[in-house]
Amino acid sequence: MIKVLAIDDEPLALQQLARYIEQIPYLDLVAECQSAVEARHIIEEETIDAVFVDINMPDLNGMDFVRSLSAPPMVVFTTAYSEYAIEGFKVNAIDYLLKPFGLDDLKRAANKVKEQYDLRNTATVSSVDEDDALFLKTEYKVVRINIGDIRYVEGMSEYLRIYLDNRPKPLIVLLSMKKLEERLPSHTFMRIHRSYIINLRKIQEVNKNRVIMDADTYLPIGDMYKETFNAYINSKFIGK
């Protein structure tokens, strides 16, 4: 199931949007939000795959809301103003629904979301071989990497940045965090934030709510991951 949020400051429009989403069998409506601020709190606490969001809202409009997210989910914009269409695609929106739209219009947008979701979750990572390596598809080629060389992974919408010891620049692959997380050994790698997976053996320091991987890399610990991460640290801790 694709986890989605419906976001619109107009109650009737939000109700209709939610009713349409609930008729799409592969969409799981997690919440109905009357503001982008409310939606952002939910996204910070749990994994959301896509948002159907109105552009014209008070306090924080839909466009600025998407730009403010470090790892935005897939986006379908809804609005009564057609002039926002070009601007919407500049932030990699999956689709754009012009109000008033019907169920068939939303189905077409939902199909595009599903296509992108399936692409992100297609197995582009091979099984771990006997040398503890993975094969990743990137830039029309397949690259072999050693699992032990992975320092951390950063989620960025439908792509991942994989930072490695032996590469000056991150490897960018079209893949979901969930898919890669499933392939990495859990005793070595841990998700500490919806946007970050780290190699526990590469941690240099833990400072309050941040994990320091090196002098230039400070990664946040998300609220929903704190308990698991702290339990790991406590299991390794020696001292008073």
XYZ file of C-alpha atoms in Angstrom, residues 30-202:
173
model
C -2.894 8.088 6.553
C -4.363 11.489 7.452
C -6.390 14.465 6.240
C -4.552 17.723 6.972
C -5.938 21.249 6.840
C -2.489 22.846 6.784
C 0.993 22.125 5.500
C 2.329 22.612 9.024
C 0.143 19.776 10.282
C 1.282 17.562 7.400
C 4.947 18.286 8.067
C 4.608 17.046 11.655
C 3.209 13.745 10.372
C 5.952 13.367 7.747
C 8.586 13.894 10.425
C 7.105 11.074 12.518
C 6.389 8.391 9.922
C 7.130 7.403 6.350
C 4.749 8.952 3.840
C 5.082 7.898 0.207
C 3.007 10.627 -1.466
C 1.047 13.795 -0.748
C -1.925 15.287 -2.572
C -1.546 18.923 -1.607
C -3.299 22.192 -2.444
C -0.978 25.020 -3.444
C -2.948 28.002 -2.164
C -2.993 27.724 1.630
C -2.389 30.251 4.414
C 0.729 30.232 6.624
C 2.652 27.845 4.359
C 1.558 27.229 0.776
C 1.901 23.845 -0.881
C 4.855 24.809 -3.074
C 6.920 26.197 -0.199
C 5.909 23.217 1.932
C 7.405 20.764 -0.574
C 10.568 22.864 -0.944
C 10.998 22.902 2.845
C 11.198 19.107 3.141
C 14.670 17.561 3.191
C 13.401 14.366 1.554
C 9.955 15.125 0.105
C 7.577 12.291 -0.786
C 6.000 12.071 -4.220
C 3.803 15.109 -4.849
C 0.527 15.702 -6.653
C -0.497 19.352 -6.531
C -4.139 20.459 -6.547
C -5.168 24.042 -7.229
C -7.721 26.232 -8.976
C -4.991 28.277 -10.672
C -3.453 26.868 -13.853
C -0.508 29.290 -13.777
C 1.080 27.178 -11.040
C 1.490 24.141 -13.294
C 4.967 24.983 -14.591
C 6.142 25.962 -11.128
C 4.820 22.679 -9.772
C 6.875 20.573 -12.148
C 9.996 22.529 -11.176
C 9.813 20.786 -7.799
C 9.444 17.379 -9.489
C 5.726 17.004 -8.946
C 4.315 13.708 -10.210
C 1.152 15.395 -11.474
C -1.013 18.500 -11.260
C -4.797 18.463 -10.768
C -6.724 21.580 -11.722
C -9.833 22.171 -9.607
C -12.566 21.175 -9.969
C -11.382 17.654 -10.794
C -13.238 14.368 -10.700
C -12.481 10.836 -9.604
C -11.169 9.859 -13.051
C -8.685 12.741 -12.929
C -7.432 11.626 -9.545
C -7.202 8.006 -10.740
C -4.900 9.102 -13.560
C -2.688 10.994 -11.095
C -2.742 8.036 -8.701
C -1.622 5.710 -11.500
C 1.396 7.948 -12.097
C 2.175 7.820 -8.385
C 1.947 4.031 -8.444
C 4.232 3.782 -11.477
C 6.859 5.885 -9.725
C 6.374 3.956 -6.473
C 6.830 0.619 -8.241
C 9.929 1.934 -9.996
C 11.450 3.066 -6.716
C 10.743 -0.278 -5.103
C 11.802 -2.489 -7.979
C 14.660 -4.745 -6.996
C 17.619 -2.875 -8.459
C 19.818 -4.226 -5.686
C 21.116 -7.762 -5.952
C 21.412 -10.138 -3.047
C 24.511 -9.864 -0.917
C 27.157 -12.124 -2.415
C 29.755 -14.174 -0.586
C 32.120 -11.191 -0.501
C 29.570 -9.024 1.327
C 28.977 -6.863 -1.725
C 25.933 -5.321 -3.406
C 25.298 -4.490 -7.042
C 23.547 -1.170 -7.664
C 22.150 0.244 -10.875
C 23.315 3.826 -11.448
C 23.624 5.940 -14.594
C 22.792 3.048 -16.955
C 25.419 0.766 -15.466
C 25.685 -1.706 -12.611
C 28.263 -0.944 -9.926
C 29.611 -3.344 -7.306
C 30.184 -1.911 -3.819
C 31.435 -3.469 -0.620
C 28.917 -3.168 2.191
C 31.661 -2.303 4.662
C 32.601 0.750 2.577
C 29.165 2.355 3.067
C 29.384 5.210 5.560
C 25.790 6.390 5.407
C 22.822 6.677 3.073
C 20.740 9.787 2.478
C 17.218 9.685 1.069
C 16.272 12.403 -1.432
C 12.775 11.934 -2.819
C 12.882 8.883 -5.136
C 16.685 8.706 -5.143
C 19.339 7.729 -2.614
C 22.797 9.171 -2.065
C 25.159 6.437 -0.860
C 28.337 7.781 0.729
C 31.311 5.420 0.502
C 34.808 5.393 2.014
C 36.494 4.913 -1.336
C 34.547 7.444 -3.442
C 34.877 11.242 -3.196
C 31.285 11.736 -4.389
C 28.171 9.823 -3.331
C 26.701 7.147 -5.545
C 23.210 8.212 -6.666
C 20.708 5.439 -7.309
C 16.989 5.259 -8.060
C 15.863 3.221 -5.067
C 13.757 3.496 -1.919
C 15.192 3.671 1.585
C 13.036 0.713 2.582
C 14.382 -1.495 -0.198
C 18.016 -0.824 0.631
C 17.397 -1.074 4.375
C 16.028 -4.588 3.843
C 19.259 -5.652 2.091
C 21.731 -4.207 4.595
C 22.747 -6.279 7.639
C 20.805 -4.999 10.654
C 23.675 -5.625 13.077
C 25.799 -3.089 11.177
C 23.340 -0.591 9.720
C 20.564 1.356 11.396
C 18.019 3.885 10.265
C 18.265 6.929 12.541
C 15.988 9.284 10.601
C 13.470 8.952 7.792
C 16.223 10.335 5.520
C 19.315 8.574 6.905
C 20.716 5.066 7.343
C 24.153 4.876 8.960
C 26.919 2.320 9.267
C 27.173 1.889 13.034
C 30.861 1.047 12.727
C 31.572 4.482 11.208
